[in-house]
Structures are given as C-alpha cells and as structure tokens.
Amino acid sequence: MDKLRVCLFCFAVVCLCSCIQFAEAGGPKKPNHKDGVATARWLVSQTTWGVLSTISVELGGAPFGNVASFSDGLAGEGHGIPYFYMTTLDPTPRNALKDARCSFSVNEFPLGSCGGKDPQNPTCAKLTLTGKLKLVDSNTTEATWAKDVLFVKHPEMKACLLIINWTFHGFQIFKLEIEDIFLINWFGGSQTITVAQYLQPRLWVQE
Amino acid sequence: MDKLRVCLFCFAVVCLCSCIQFAEAGGPKKPNHKDGVATARWLVSQTTWGVLSTISVELGGAPFGNVASFSDGLAGEGHGIPYFYMTTLDPTPRNALKDARCSFSVNEFPLGSCGGKDPQNPTCAKLTLTGKLKLVDSNTTEATWAKDVLFVKHPEMKACLLIINWTFHGFQIFKLEIEDIFLINWFGGSQTITVAQYLQPRLWVQE
C-alpha cells in the first residue's frame, strides 16, 4: 500500500511539474485587459509569427495575407517593432517593394492562454499593426541586430542559412514602420493606443 | 510489488490514451505534399480560424488583417468555402461592404502538425484564398446552413447568441467567393491550384 501511495505521489508530482512547465513556457503573464499598451507589447513579445497583409501586385491590388515569422528583440528586451527575414521569391516582400502599405496581425490564441475561448472571442487578444513594410539596408547595425534577434527566436532561419544557403534565395531584413494600432482584448470594441504610447520602453518582469 | 506494477500499467494506459486522443483530435492525416488540392482542402477543413485581409476604409486603403473564426461545413463534409459570422461593429465586414476584395490566410502551424519546424518553413503549409467577401442574405437556406455549421465548429458563437444576444450586435453571415489560391507546402515556391480543382467534392477518410 505504501508503494502505491509513493507511486501516486510521484504521478501527482510529474503532473504538477508538467503544469508548471506549461504555464512558464508562455513567459510573462498576460497584462490586465485594461492596460492595452502592455497587452499589445506582450503579444508582440510572446508570439513568434503572424500574418502580413500587403497590396498584391499580381492580384490587381487585392489585400494579400501571408504567414511570417518575426522578432521584436531578445526575450525581455523587445522594442515592439516587428522585424522579418524574407525573400522576394515570396510575393509579400515583392508587393511591399511596390507599395509599402501593410498590416501585421498577431493574436493570443496560438499562445494557448485564451482559456478555451473561441479565437473570435473579444477577450482573446488580437492586435493589428498597420504601417509601411520597409527593407532594412543590410550594411547597417540595425540589420545586423535584427538578424541576430531573429535567429535567436527562429534558430531554423540560421540553420537554413548555413545548410541550404538562404542568401542564395535573397533573404533580407524587413521591418514594419508602425502608423496605427488596433487592439481587441475585451468586450466593447478596440482600444485606442497611440504609436508613441506603444513604443515606450518596457521592462518585462516575470509576474 | 504487484500493486506498483498495476499502478505503473495504469499510468502507461493513461499516457497512451492521452496520446491517441491528441493524435485523433487533429482529424484526417495531412495529405502528401505533392497533392496541393488535398492539402489546401485539408487545411481549411481542419483549422478553425484564420486572418481576413480587407482594404481599410478608415486607414486610407491600407490592407487590414484581422482574426476571424470560420467553417466550411461539418467535419468530413466541408465544401472548401469559408463562412464567417461577423458584426459591422468590427472593421473587417465594414471594409468588405465598401470594397469586397479580400484574402483569407490559414496555416498548419496552430494545428501542431509541423513537427517542430518554424512557421515560416515552407513544409509547414500556408494557404491564402483571395476573392470577394460577400454578405449572405439571412433569409436563404445557405445562411441557415452556414449558421448551423459555424455553431457546430464554434459552440461559443451559439452560446453568446443566446446569452448576450449577438443579434443585438448585428452578427451576419459572410462568405469568401474564392478567385485565387496560393499554397506553400514544400520547397520550390507556391503550387498552382485552380478554383475548379479546389472546389471539387472531396470525401475525407480517416487514414
């Protein structure tokens, strides 16, 4: 009977550890919904990908959404500006080089912190950053920094660079120059957030 | 010692059942990457949400991406056409009623079947359906059918309808009339899929 108890205790400990690990995997806790700026920066800091929407050259000016991995900085040091590593073999950067108008949509659902709610539930945060998608000059310290932080968040990008030579495909750094912020994270419509408020330096503290 | 064995056996059974449940939760297996049509229909059938990109009225014609839950039919009976349940309190349907040009982007990464690859890895399937986002007349059998299949895939929509009266918010059925299909699911660029090929009836068989 003692062994049974020990076994059940071990099982409980394993479950507890798994739960703690799962909870910690998400990084800093989601901010209170009343703090829209913190929620927006948290989303950009915690997510690894989103959908870039550009004006399609090939589809007569239709809006064209496409998945893109991104980074806004090292963990806990994000600046809020999404940087991308893309090739003009893909239509999104080709579109942006013709017409830089763009939006980038990230949301909370893939983080697993919406508590079982539907992705469209307004309490499951959704952020759209609208602005211009600009090529970053590869000879700048900004491009070097962006590549470094992208490779930390997306190690596969670096691995691919070494293995199949992504440079052969003309991968370059792009960034979103943000002009408008649209955030839904509660009932009652979008929150008003200015770009200046959003870009304020923010120290991420594990709560 | 026997009790310990029984306990470990039960633990193993619980783990195995969880694994089977997890594997089954994803539904039909991902088709072979060479079959682009099947992959596109599989993605639309298995995913529950995506990003709708419209031409923003309020942001001077900028492309505006926004998360939307959708359904293309009951499990195993999807038709490939995404239907949405949205309110004009949200900018996406407002935009579409002014300019119906739209794209809908869904991808494999949230399904958890990309095998640890980066979301931007070309083998992690990405689909963009471009066309027109149209309001469906609420007095048609199409609207009734669409509402039914949306409520099956998104029970919260029906619950909200009953509890907080979504009709008060003017929720209506919209659908994407598909004109172009862009699929990345392997190295070497997008696959060419015609709308006619994509819309062919398809029977989903659990492989």
mmCIF file of C-alpha atoms in Angstrom:
data_model
loop_
_atom_site.group_PDB
_atom_site.id
_atom_site.type_symbol
_atom_site.label_atom_id
_atom_site.label_comp_id
_atom_site.label_asym_id
_atom_site.label_seq_id
_atom_site.Cartn_x
_atom_site.Cartn_y
_atom_site.Cartn_z
ATOM 1 C CA MET A 1 0.000 0.000 0.000
ATOM 2 C CA ASP A 2 2.926 2.312 0.772
ATOM 3 C CA LYS A 3 4.384 1.689 -2.674
ATOM 4 C CA LEU A 4 1.024 2.512 -4.224
ATOM 5 C CA ARG A 5 0.985 5.800 -2.306
ATOM 6 C CA VAL A 6 4.570 6.591 -3.346
ATOM 7 C CA CYS A 7 3.654 5.823 -6.951
ATOM 8 C CA LEU A 8 0.552 8.030 -6.876
ATOM 9 C CA PHE A 9 2.561 10.797 -5.189
ATOM 10 C CA CYS A 10 5.213 10.593 -7.958
ATOM 11 C CA PHE A 11 2.471 10.691 -10.600
ATOM 12 C CA ALA A 12 0.983 13.805 -8.949
ATOM 13 C CA VAL A 13 4.436 15.460 -8.833
ATOM 14 C CA VAL A 14 5.004 14.704 -12.537
ATOM 15 C CA CYS A 15 1.603 16.213 -13.410
ATOM 16 C CA LEU A 16 2.277 19.290 -11.263
ATOM 17 C CA CYS A 17 5.732 19.805 -12.847
ATOM 18 C CA SER A 18 4.219 19.479 -16.332
ATOM 19 C CA CYS A 19 1.583 22.062 -15.470
ATOM 20 C CA ILE A 20 4.177 24.476 -14.059
ATOM 21 C CA GLN A 21 6.394 23.947 -17.122
ATOM 22 C CA PHE A 22 3.406 24.610 -19.422
ATOM 23 C CA ALA A 23 2.468 27.764 -17.533
ATOM 24 C CA GLU A 24 6.058 29.028 -17.574
ATOM 25 C CA ALA A 25 6.550 28.295 -21.258
ATOM 26 C CA GLY A 26 4.438 31.341 -22.122
ATOM 27 C CA GLY A 27 6.853 33.776 -20.468
ATOM 28 C CA PRO A 28 5.498 36.857 -18.703
ATOM 29 C CA LYS A 29 1.854 36.717 -17.645
ATOM 30 C CA LYS A 30 -0.750 38.429 -19.821
ATOM 31 C CA PRO A 31 -1.277 42.003 -18.597
ATOM 32 C CA ASN A 32 -4.623 43.182 -17.279
ATOM 33 C CA HIS A 33 -7.011 43.835 -20.169
ATOM 34 C CA LYS A 34 -7.423 47.448 -19.067
ATOM 35 C CA ASP A 35 -3.759 48.071 -19.940
ATOM 36 C CA GLY A 36 -3.985 47.959 -23.739
ATOM 37 C CA VAL A 37 -0.429 49.156 -24.329
ATOM 38 C CA ALA A 38 1.042 46.432 -22.118
ATOM 39 C CA THR A 39 -1.215 43.816 -23.754
ATOM 40 C CA ALA A 40 -0.146 44.860 -27.251
ATOM 41 C CA ARG A 41 3.573 44.780 -26.356
ATOM 42 C CA TRP A 42 3.115 41.454 -24.529
ATOM 43 C CA LEU A 43 1.502 39.911 -27.633
ATOM 44 C CA VAL A 44 4.312 41.086 -29.915
ATOM 45 C CA SER A 45 6.916 39.948 -27.414
ATOM 46 C CA GLN A 46 5.427 36.477 -26.865
ATOM 47 C CA THR A 47 4.257 35.454 -30.326
ATOM 48 C CA THR A 48 6.672 34.155 -32.956
ATOM 49 C CA TRP A 49 4.598 34.566 -36.123
ATOM 50 C CA GLY A 50 1.683 36.490 -37.582
ATOM 51 C CA VAL A 51 0.046 37.363 -40.895
ATOM 52 C CA LEU A 52 1.466 40.158 -43.041
ATOM 53 C CA SER A 53 -1.117 41.761 -45.330
ATOM 54 C CA THR A 54 0.114 43.646 -48.383
ATOM 55 C CA ILE A 55 -1.415 45.048 -51.570
ATOM 56 C CA SER A 56 -0.998 42.344 -54.205
ATOM 57 C CA VAL A 57 0.774 43.302 -57.407
ATOM 58 C CA GLU A 58 -0.253 40.062 -59.112
ATOM 59 C CA LEU A 59 -3.898 40.079 -57.986
ATOM 60 C CA GLY A 60 -4.895 43.559 -59.118
ATOM 61 C CA GLY A 61 -4.453 45.329 -55.789
ATOM 62 C CA ALA A 62 -6.294 42.759 -53.657
ATOM 63 C CA PRO A 63 -5.208 42.558 -49.999
ATOM 64 C CA PHE A 64 -2.922 39.536 -49.650
ATOM 65 C CA GLY A 65 -2.308 37.868 -46.262
ATOM 66 C CA ASN A 66 0.715 35.633 -45.748
ATOM 67 C CA VAL A 67 2.305 33.956 -42.725
ATOM 68 C CA ALA A 68 5.589 35.452 -41.500
ATOM 69 C CA SER A 69 7.895 34.657 -38.590
ATOM 70 C CA PHE A 70 9.236 37.719 -36.803
ATOM 71 C CA SER A 71 11.063 39.124 -33.797
ATOM 72 C CA ASP A 72 10.947 42.459 -31.987
ATOM 73 C CA GLY A 73 14.081 41.757 -29.925
ATOM 74 C CA LEU A 74 15.573 39.344 -27.432
ATOM 75 C CA ALA A 75 13.283 37.878 -24.756
ATOM 76 C CA GLY A 76 12.536 40.572 -22.193
ATOM 77 C CA GLU A 77 14.164 43.260 -24.356
ATOM 78 C CA GLY A 78 11.687 43.626 -27.227
ATOM 79 C CA HIS A 79 11.218 47.100 -28.728
ATOM 80 C CA GLY A 80 7.740 46.401 -30.164
ATOM 81 C CA ILE A 81 8.789 46.789 -33.816
ATOM 82 C CA PRO A 82 8.454 43.548 -35.828
ATOM 83 C CA TYR A 83 11.424 42.547 -37.994
ATOM 84 C CA PHE A 84 11.201 39.887 -40.698
ATOM 85 C CA TYR A 85 13.640 37.806 -42.756
ATOM 86 C CA MET A 86 12.120 37.296 -46.193
ATOM 87 C CA THR A 87 12.976 36.650 -49.814
ATOM 88 C CA THR A 88 11.488 38.355 -52.851
ATOM 89 C CA LEU A 89 10.762 34.857 -54.190
ATOM 90 C CA ASP A 90 7.760 35.289 -51.865
ATOM 91 C CA PRO A 91 5.003 37.689 -53.057
ATOM 92 C CA THR A 92 4.733 39.597 -49.742
ATOM 93 C CA PRO A 93 8.093 41.437 -49.906
ATOM 94 C CA ARG A 94 7.658 41.856 -53.683
ATOM 95 C CA ASN A 95 4.327 43.589 -53.010
ATOM 96 C CA ALA A 96 5.864 45.745 -50.279
ATOM 97 C CA LEU A 97 8.657 46.953 -52.549
ATOM 98 C CA LYS A 98 5.966 48.253 -54.963
ATOM 99 C CA ASP A 99 3.538 49.569 -52.321
ATOM 100 C CA ALA A 100 4.812 49.572 -48.740
ATOM 101 C CA ARG A 101 1.327 49.780 -47.158
ATOM 102 C CA CYS A 102 0.999 46.774 -44.892
ATOM 103 C CA SER A 103 -0.511 45.412 -41.713
ATOM 104 C CA PHE A 104 0.710 42.711 -39.354
ATOM 105 C CA SER A 105 -1.804 40.679 -37.375
ATOM 106 C CA VAL A 106 -0.860 38.682 -34.275
ATOM 107 C CA ASN A 107 -3.170 37.116 -31.747
ATOM 108 C CA GLU A 108 -3.261 35.337 -28.424
ATOM 109 C CA PHE A 109 -4.952 32.113 -29.490
ATOM 110 C CA PRO A 110 -1.790 30.218 -30.583
ATOM 111 C CA LEU A 111 -0.190 31.023 -27.202
ATOM 112 C CA GLY A 112 -2.777 28.800 -25.505
ATOM 113 C CA SER A 113 -3.706 31.418 -22.931
ATOM 114 C CA CYS A 114 -7.279 32.128 -24.083
ATOM 115 C CA GLY A 115 -8.650 29.657 -21.544
ATOM 116 C CA GLY A 116 -10.544 27.539 -24.072
ATOM 117 C CA LYS A 117 -12.366 30.517 -25.560
ATOM 118 C CA ASP A 118 -13.061 30.809 -29.271
ATOM 119 C CA PRO A 119 -10.395 32.699 -31.293
ATOM 120 C CA GLN A 120 -13.056 35.291 -32.164
ATOM 121 C CA ASN A 121 -13.957 35.884 -28.501
ATOM 122 C CA PRO A 122 -13.003 39.532 -27.811
ATOM 123 C CA THR A 123 -11.186 38.593 -24.590
ATOM 124 C CA CYS A 124 -8.725 36.503 -26.647
ATOM 125 C CA ALA A 125 -6.414 39.373 -27.647
ATOM 126 C CA LYS A 126 -5.985 40.366 -31.306
ATOM 127 C CA LEU A 127 -3.578 43.043 -32.496
ATOM 128 C CA THR A 128 -3.194 44.606 -35.935
ATOM 129 C CA LEU A 129 -0.234 46.911 -36.525
ATOM 130 C CA THR A 130 -0.670 48.941 -39.717
ATOM 131 C CA GLY A 131 2.069 50.944 -41.431
ATOM 132 C CA LYS A 132 4.800 50.541 -44.027
ATOM 133 C CA LEU A 133 6.869 47.404 -44.620
ATOM 134 C CA LYS A 134 10.382 48.636 -45.343
ATOM 135 C CA LEU A 135 13.584 46.930 -46.463
ATOM 136 C CA VAL A 136 16.425 47.472 -43.972
ATOM 137 C CA ASP A 137 19.808 48.290 -45.516
ATOM 138 C CA SER A 138 21.926 45.158 -44.998
ATOM 139 C CA ASN A 139 25.035 47.248 -44.266
ATOM 140 C CA THR A 140 23.615 48.817 -41.117
ATOM 141 C CA THR A 141 23.960 47.868 -37.467
ATOM 142 C CA GLU A 142 20.140 47.721 -37.400
ATOM 143 C CA ALA A 143 20.174 44.880 -39.962
ATOM 144 C CA THR A 144 22.874 43.013 -38.028
ATOM 145 C CA TRP A 145 20.943 43.408 -34.772
ATOM 146 C CA ALA A 146 17.663 42.334 -36.407
ATOM 147 C CA LYS A 147 19.269 39.234 -37.923
ATOM 148 C CA ASP A 148 20.713 38.298 -34.527
ATOM 149 C CA VAL A 149 17.395 38.601 -32.681
ATOM 150 C CA LEU A 150 15.513 36.818 -35.476
ATOM 151 C CA PHE A 151 17.978 33.916 -35.340
ATOM 152 C CA VAL A 152 17.591 33.639 -31.553
ATOM 153 C CA LYS A 153 13.776 33.426 -31.813
ATOM 154 C CA HIS A 154 13.894 31.324 -35.012
ATOM 155 C CA PRO A 155 17.018 29.131 -34.856
ATOM 156 C CA GLU A 156 15.877 27.369 -38.023
ATOM 157 C CA MET A 157 16.489 30.552 -40.009
ATOM 158 C CA LYS A 158 20.175 30.443 -39.066
ATOM 159 C CA ALA A 159 20.397 26.686 -39.618
ATOM 160 C CA CYS A 160 18.842 27.065 -43.068
ATOM 161 C CA LEU A 161 21.200 29.936 -43.817
ATOM 162 C CA LEU A 162 24.131 27.596 -43.168
ATOM 163 C CA ILE A 163 22.695 24.421 -44.694
ATOM 164 C CA ILE A 164 20.811 25.429 -47.820
ATOM 165 C CA ASN A 165 22.207 28.931 -48.102
ATOM 166 C CA TRP A 166 19.185 31.143 -47.701
ATOM 167 C CA THR A 167 21.303 34.016 -49.014
ATOM 168 C CA PHE A 168 21.085 32.265 -52.380
ATOM 169 C CA HIS A 169 17.359 32.936 -52.163
ATOM 170 C CA GLY A 170 17.990 36.601 -51.421
ATOM 171 C CA PHE A 171 16.694 36.713 -47.844
ATOM 172 C CA GLN A 172 16.738 40.249 -46.468
ATOM 173 C CA ILE A 173 15.616 42.083 -43.353
ATOM 174 C CA PHE A 174 12.324 43.984 -43.471
ATOM 175 C CA LYS A 175 10.635 45.929 -40.683
ATOM 176 C CA LEU A 176 7.193 47.344 -40.076
ATOM 177 C CA GLU A 177 7.149 51.102 -39.529
ATOM 178 C CA ILE A 178 4.028 51.316 -37.378
ATOM 179 C CA GLU A 179 1.468 54.067 -38.037
ATOM 180 C CA ASP A 180 -1.707 52.687 -36.464
ATOM 181 C CA ILE A 181 -2.551 50.211 -33.703
ATOM 182 C CA PHE A 182 -5.774 48.203 -33.471
ATOM 183 C CA LEU A 183 -6.232 46.067 -30.370
ATOM 184 C CA ILE A 184 -9.221 43.991 -29.296
ATOM 185 C CA ASN A 185 -8.743 42.399 -25.874
ATOM 186 C CA TRP A 186 -12.115 42.812 -24.172
ATOM 187 C CA PHE A 187 -15.773 43.456 -24.885
ATOM 188 C CA GLY A 188 -16.736 46.904 -26.137
ATOM 189 C CA GLY A 189 -14.590 47.405 -29.245
ATOM 190 C CA SER A 190 -10.968 48.266 -29.919
ATOM 191 C CA GLN A 191 -8.725 50.149 -27.511
ATOM 192 C CA THR A 192 -7.222 53.471 -28.533
ATOM 193 C CA ILE A 193 -3.431 53.228 -28.409
ATOM 194 C CA THR A 194 -1.089 55.779 -29.966
ATOM 195 C CA VAL A 195 2.160 54.709 -31.613
ATOM 196 C CA ALA A 196 4.107 56.827 -29.086
ATOM 197 C CA GLN A 197 2.431 55.009 -26.174
ATOM 198 C CA TYR A 198 3.093 51.648 -27.793
ATOM 199 C CA LEU A 199 6.783 52.331 -28.454
ATOM 200 C CA GLN A 200 7.601 53.434 -24.907
ATOM 201 C CA PRO A 201 10.443 51.329 -23.487
ATOM 202 C CA ARG A 202 9.019 48.493 -21.413
ATOM 203 C CA LEU A 203 10.729 46.224 -18.959
ATOM 204 C CA TRP A 204 9.260 42.743 -18.911
ATOM 205 C CA VAL A 205 9.105 41.391 -15.410
ATOM 206 C CA GLN A 206 8.052 37.788 -14.775
ATOM 207 C CA GLU A 207 4.944 38.226 -12.623
ATOM 208 C CA MET B 1 5.274 -5.053 -5.843
ATOM 209 C CA ASP B 2 2.179 -6.203 -7.742
ATOM 210 C CA LYS B 3 0.358 -3.020 -6.809
ATOM 211 C CA LEU B 4 3.315 -0.988 -8.055
ATOM 212 C CA ARG B 5 3.140 -2.833 -11.379
ATOM 213 C CA VAL B 6 -0.618 -2.285 -11.620
ATOM 214 C CA CYS B 7 -0.116 1.376 -10.857
ATOM 215 C CA LEU B 8 2.625 1.782 -13.490
ATOM 216 C CA PHE B 9 0.490 -0.131 -16.002
ATOM 217 C CA CYS B 10 -2.463 2.231 -15.330
ATOM 218 C CA PHE B 11 -0.142 5.235 -15.704
ATOM 219 C CA ALA B 12 1.093 3.869 -19.059
ATOM 220 C CA VAL B 13 -2.509 3.294 -20.221
ATOM 221 C CA VAL B 14 -3.473 6.867 -19.250
ATOM 222 C CA CYS B 15 -0.454 8.230 -21.182
ATOM 223 C CA LEU B 16 -1.254 6.076 -24.214
ATOM 224 C CA CYS B 17 -4.930 7.141 -24.206
ATOM 225 C CA SER B 18 -3.883 10.818 -23.972
ATOM 226 C CA CYS B 19 -1.523 10.363 -26.921
ATOM 227 C CA ILE B 20 -4.199 8.646 -29.015
ATOM 228 C CA GLN B 21 -6.725 11.358 -28.087
ATOM 229 C CA PHE B 22 -4.201 14.058 -29.062
ATOM 230 C CA ALA B 23 -3.435 12.374 -32.371
ATOM 231 C CA GLU B 24 -7.122 11.922 -33.150
ATOM 232 C CA ALA B 25 -8.002 15.484 -32.225
ATOM 233 C CA GLY B 26 -6.333 16.628 -35.444
ATOM 234 C CA GLY B 27 -8.746 14.624 -37.617
ATOM 235 C CA PRO B 28 -7.657 13.272 -41.004
ATOM 236 C CA LYS B 29 -3.916 12.965 -41.607
ATOM 237 C CA LYS B 30 -2.169 15.671 -43.629
ATOM 238 C CA PRO B 31 -2.168 14.713 -47.318
ATOM 239 C CA ASN B 32 1.074 14.144 -49.215
ATOM 240 C CA HIS B 33 2.678 17.481 -50.092
ATOM 241 C CA LYS B 34 2.545 16.624 -53.790
ATOM 242 C CA ASP B 35 -1.258 16.766 -53.638
ATOM 243 C CA GLY B 36 -1.730 20.519 -53.284
ATOM 244 C CA VAL B 37 -5.508 20.417 -53.735
ATOM 245 C CA ALA B 38 -5.949 17.870 -50.942
ATOM 246 C CA THR B 39 -3.564 19.815 -48.698
ATOM 247 C CA ALA B 40 -5.473 23.070 -49.258
ATOM 248 C CA ARG B 41 -8.844 21.425 -48.529
ATOM 249 C CA TRP B 42 -7.385 19.610 -45.511
ATOM 250 C CA LEU B 43 -6.115 22.916 -44.070
ATOM 251 C CA VAL B 44 -9.496 24.627 -44.500
ATOM 252 C CA SER B 45 -11.274 21.605 -43.083
ATOM 253 C CA GLN B 46 -9.038 21.247 -40.008
ATOM 254 C CA THR B 47 -8.370 24.836 -38.967
ATOM 255 C CA THR B 48 -10.922 26.863 -37.026
ATOM 256 C CA TRP B 49 -9.626 30.389 -37.588
ATOM 257 C CA GLY B 50 -7.508 32.490 -39.913
ATOM 258 C CA VAL B 51 -6.738 36.093 -40.836
ATOM 259 C CA LEU B 52 -9.089 38.015 -43.130
ATOM 260 C CA SER B 53 -7.364 40.838 -45.010
ATOM 261 C CA THR B 54 -9.527 43.647 -46.374
ATOM 262 C CA ILE B 55 -8.952 47.127 -47.798
ATOM 263 C CA SER B 56 -9.301 49.513 -44.863
ATOM 264 C CA VAL B 57 -11.807 52.326 -45.213
ATOM 265 C CA GLU B 58 -10.504 54.080 -42.106
ATOM 266 C CA LEU B 59 -6.792 53.717 -42.910
ATOM 267 C CA GLY B 60 -6.749 55.160 -46.425
ATOM 268 C CA GLY B 61 -6.901 51.884 -48.327
ATOM 269 C CA ALA B 62 -4.201 50.068 -46.333
ATOM 270 C CA PRO B 63 -4.503 46.266 -46.218
ATOM 271 C CA PHE B 64 -6.023 45.338 -42.850
ATOM 272 C CA GLY B 65 -5.597 41.852 -41.355
ATOM 273 C CA ASN B 66 -7.966 40.655 -38.636
ATOM 274 C CA VAL B 67 -8.574 37.301 -36.926
ATOM 275 C CA ALA B 68 -11.801 35.505 -37.859
ATOM 276 C CA SER B 69 -13.299 32.149 -36.857
ATOM 277 C CA PHE B 70 -14.855 30.240 -39.738
ATOM 278 C CA SER B 71 -16.317 26.977 -41.005
ATOM 279 C CA ASP B 72 -16.546 25.357 -44.427
ATOM 280 C CA GLY B 73 -19.012 22.669 -43.293
ATOM 281 C CA LEU B 74 -19.478 19.844 -40.823
ATOM 282 C CA ALA B 75 -16.461 17.632 -40.044
ATOM 283 C CA GLY B 76 -15.841 15.378 -43.027
ATOM 284 C CA GLU B 77 -18.337 17.273 -45.182
ATOM 285 C CA GLY B 78 -16.572 20.595 -45.784
ATOM 286 C CA HIS B 79 -17.105 22.292 -49.157
ATOM 287 C CA GLY B 80 -13.905 24.382 -49.041
ATOM 288 C CA ILE B 81 -15.692 27.749 -48.932
ATOM 289 C CA PRO B 82 -15.116 29.656 -45.668
ATOM 290 C CA TYR B 83 -18.175 31.146 -43.957
ATOM 291 C CA PHE B 84 -17.930 33.729 -41.175
ATOM 292 C CA TYR B 85 -20.236 35.166 -38.511
ATOM 293 C CA MET B 86 -19.347 38.803 -38.049
ATOM 294 C CA THR B 87 -20.713 42.153 -36.957
ATOM 295 C CA THR B 88 -20.226 45.505 -38.680
ATOM 296 C CA LEU B 89 -19.092 46.820 -35.291
ATOM 297 C CA ASP B 90 -15.829 45.189 -36.470
ATOM 298 C CA PRO B 91 -13.899 46.999 -39.251
ATOM 299 C CA THR B 92 -13.399 43.865 -41.433
ATOM 300 C CA PRO B 93 -17.025 43.422 -42.589
ATOM 301 C CA ARG B 94 -17.412 47.222 -42.763
ATOM 302 C CA ASN B 95 -14.442 47.296 -45.162
ATOM 303 C CA ALA B 96 -15.838 44.395 -47.201
ATOM 304 C CA LEU B 97 -19.204 46.108 -47.645
ATOM 305 C CA LYS B 98 -17.344 49.065 -49.246
ATOM 306 C CA ASP B 99 -14.776 47.032 -51.213
ATOM 307 C CA ALA B 100 -15.295 43.254 -51.249
ATOM 308 C CA ARG B 101 -11.697 42.424 -52.254
ATOM 309 C CA CYS B 102 -10.340 40.161 -49.544
ATOM 310 C CA SER B 103 -7.993 37.309 -48.744
ATOM 311 C CA PHE B 104 -8.168 34.657 -46.050
ATOM 312 C CA SER B 105 -4.964 33.159 -44.698
ATOM 313 C CA VAL B 106 -4.871 29.855 -42.805
ATOM 314 C CA ASN B 107 -1.849 27.792 -41.902
ATOM 315 C CA GLU B 108 -0.774 24.494 -40.428
ATOM 316 C CA PHE B 109 1.311 25.751 -37.523
ATOM 317 C CA PRO B 110 -1.551 26.115 -34.983
ATOM 318 C CA LEU B 111 -2.617 22.510 -35.719
ATOM 319 C CA GLY B 112 0.645 21.309 -34.161
ATOM 320 C CA SER B 113 1.499 19.060 -37.114
ATOM 321 C CA CYS B 114 4.556 20.942 -38.392
ATOM 322 C CA GLY B 115 6.877 18.660 -36.426
ATOM 323 C CA GLY B 116 8.659 21.416 -34.533
ATOM 324 C CA LYS B 117 9.501 23.357 -37.683
ATOM 325 C CA ASP B 118 9.413 27.129 -37.829
ATOM 326 C CA PRO B 119 6.070 28.640 -39.001
ATOM 327 C CA GLN B 120 7.939 30.136 -41.972
ATOM 328 C CA ASN B 121 9.376 26.754 -43.024
ATOM 329 C CA PRO B 122 7.853 26.019 -46.459
ATOM 330 C CA THR B 123 6.913 22.458 -45.434
ATOM 331 C CA CYS B 124 4.573 23.900 -42.761
ATOM 332 C CA ALA B 125 1.582 24.507 -45.058
ATOM 333 C CA LYS B 126 0.280 28.043 -45.667
ATOM 334 C CA LEU B 127 -2.804 28.822 -47.723
ATOM 335 C CA THR B 128 -4.158 32.168 -48.928
ATOM 336 C CA LEU B 129 -7.581 32.231 -50.571
ATOM 337 C CA THR B 130 -8.178 35.520 -52.389
ATOM 338 C CA GLY B 131 -11.548 36.721 -53.704
ATOM 339 C CA LYS B 132 -14.583 38.696 -52.565
ATOM 340 C CA LEU B 133 -16.049 38.738 -49.069
ATOM 341 C CA LYS B 134 -19.806 38.784 -49.534
ATOM 342 C CA LEU B 135 -22.761 39.159 -47.172
ATOM 343 C CA VAL B 136 -25.126 36.173 -47.352
ATOM 344 C CA ASP B 137 -28.843 37.021 -47.367
ATOM 345 C CA SER B 138 -30.139 35.965 -43.949
ATOM 346 C CA ASN B 139 -33.398 34.704 -45.456
ATOM 347 C CA THR B 140 -31.744 31.959 -47.505
ATOM 348 C CA THR B 141 -31.191 28.270 -46.787
ATOM 349 C CA GLU B 142 -27.483 28.980 -47.388
ATOM 350 C CA ALA B 143 -27.420 31.382 -44.406
ATOM 351 C CA THR B 144 -29.268 28.867 -42.195
ATOM 352 C CA TRP B 145 -26.866 26.077 -43.221
ATOM 353 C CA ALA B 146 -23.817 28.316 -42.668
ATOM 354 C CA LYS B 147 -25.012 29.367 -39.211
ATOM 355 C CA ASP B 148 -25.569 25.720 -38.267
ATOM 356 C CA VAL B 149 -22.084 24.579 -39.353
ATOM 357 C CA LEU B 150 -20.454 27.637 -37.756
ATOM 358 C CA PHE B 151 -22.202 26.898 -34.453
ATOM 359 C CA VAL B 152 -21.041 23.258 -34.552
ATOM 360 C CA LYS B 153 -17.396 24.267 -35.043
ATOM 361 C CA HIS B 154 -17.696 27.287 -32.732
ATOM 362 C CA PRO B 155 -20.233 26.442 -29.994
ATOM 363 C CA GLU B 156 -19.361 29.695 -28.245
ATOM 364 C CA MET B 157 -20.989 31.634 -31.091
ATOM 365 C CA LYS B 158 -24.328 29.975 -30.359
ATOM 366 C CA ALA B 159 -23.883 30.309 -26.592
ATOM 367 C CA CYS B 160 -23.136 34.014 -26.986
ATOM 368 C CA LEU B 161 -26.120 34.384 -29.279
ATOM 369 C CA LEU B 162 -28.338 33.055 -26.505
ATOM 370 C CA ILE B 163 -26.624 34.695 -23.539
ATOM 371 C CA ILE B 164 -25.634 38.181 -24.634
ATOM 372 C CA ASN B 165 -27.737 38.314 -27.782
ATOM 373 C CA TRP B 166 -25.200 38.637 -30.564
ATOM 374 C CA THR B 167 -28.064 39.622 -32.844
ATOM 375 C CA PHE B 168 -28.113 42.890 -30.912
ATOM 376 C CA HIS B 169 -24.616 43.436 -32.303
ATOM 377 C CA GLY B 170 -25.841 42.717 -35.819
ATOM 378 C CA PHE B 171 -23.932 39.487 -36.470
ATOM 379 C CA GLN B 172 -24.437 38.259 -40.030
ATOM 380 C CA ILE B 173 -23.127 35.504 -42.271
ATOM 381 C CA PHE B 174 -20.377 36.370 -44.762
ATOM 382 C CA LYS B 175 -18.618 34.055 -47.204
ATOM 383 C CA LEU B 176 -15.473 34.219 -49.296
ATOM 384 C CA GLU B 177 -16.080 33.835 -53.021
ATOM 385 C CA ILE B 178 -12.731 32.374 -53.996
ATOM 386 C CA GLU B 179 -10.950 33.632 -57.126
ATOM 387 C CA ASP B 180 -7.315 32.697 -56.495
ATOM 388 C CA ILE B 181 -5.477 30.068 -54.459
ATOM 389 C CA PHE B 182 -1.929 30.420 -53.117
ATOM 390 C CA LEU B 183 -0.465 27.399 -51.352
ATOM 391 C CA ILE B 184 3.019 26.862 -49.971
ATOM 392 C CA ASN B 185 3.554 23.372 -48.581
ATOM 393 C CA TRP B 186 7.024 22.405 -49.782
ATOM 394 C CA PHE B 187 10.277 23.859 -51.065
ATOM 395 C CA GLY B 188 10.262 25.419 -54.517
ATOM 396 C CA GLY B 189 7.521 28.035 -54.362
ATOM 397 C CA SER B 190 3.734 28.001 -54.446
ATOM 398 C CA GLN B 191 1.652 25.262 -56.050
ATOM 399 C CA THR B 192 -0.658 26.073 -58.933
ATOM 400 C CA ILE B 193 -4.235 25.175 -57.975
ATOM 401 C CA THR B 194 -7.292 26.320 -59.919
ATOM 402 C CA VAL B 195 -10.501 27.237 -58.118
ATOM 403 C CA ALA B 196 -12.321 24.455 -60.006
ATOM 404 C CA GLN B 197 -9.791 21.864 -58.788
ATOM 405 C CA TYR B 198 -10.054 23.188 -55.231
ATOM 406 C CA LEU B 199 -13.859 23.114 -55.161
ATOM 407 C CA GLN B 200 -14.201 19.518 -56.351
ATOM 408 C CA PRO B 201 -16.232 17.463 -53.850
ATOM 409 C CA ARG B 202 -13.906 15.607 -51.509
ATOM 410 C CA LEU B 203 -14.611 12.799 -49.109
ATOM 411 C CA TRP B 204 -12.472 12.910 -46.008
ATOM 412 C CA VAL B 205 -11.380 9.472 -44.960
ATOM 413 C CA GLN B 206 -9.530 8.941 -41.697
ATOM 414 C CA GLU B 207 -6.227 7.427 -42.816
#
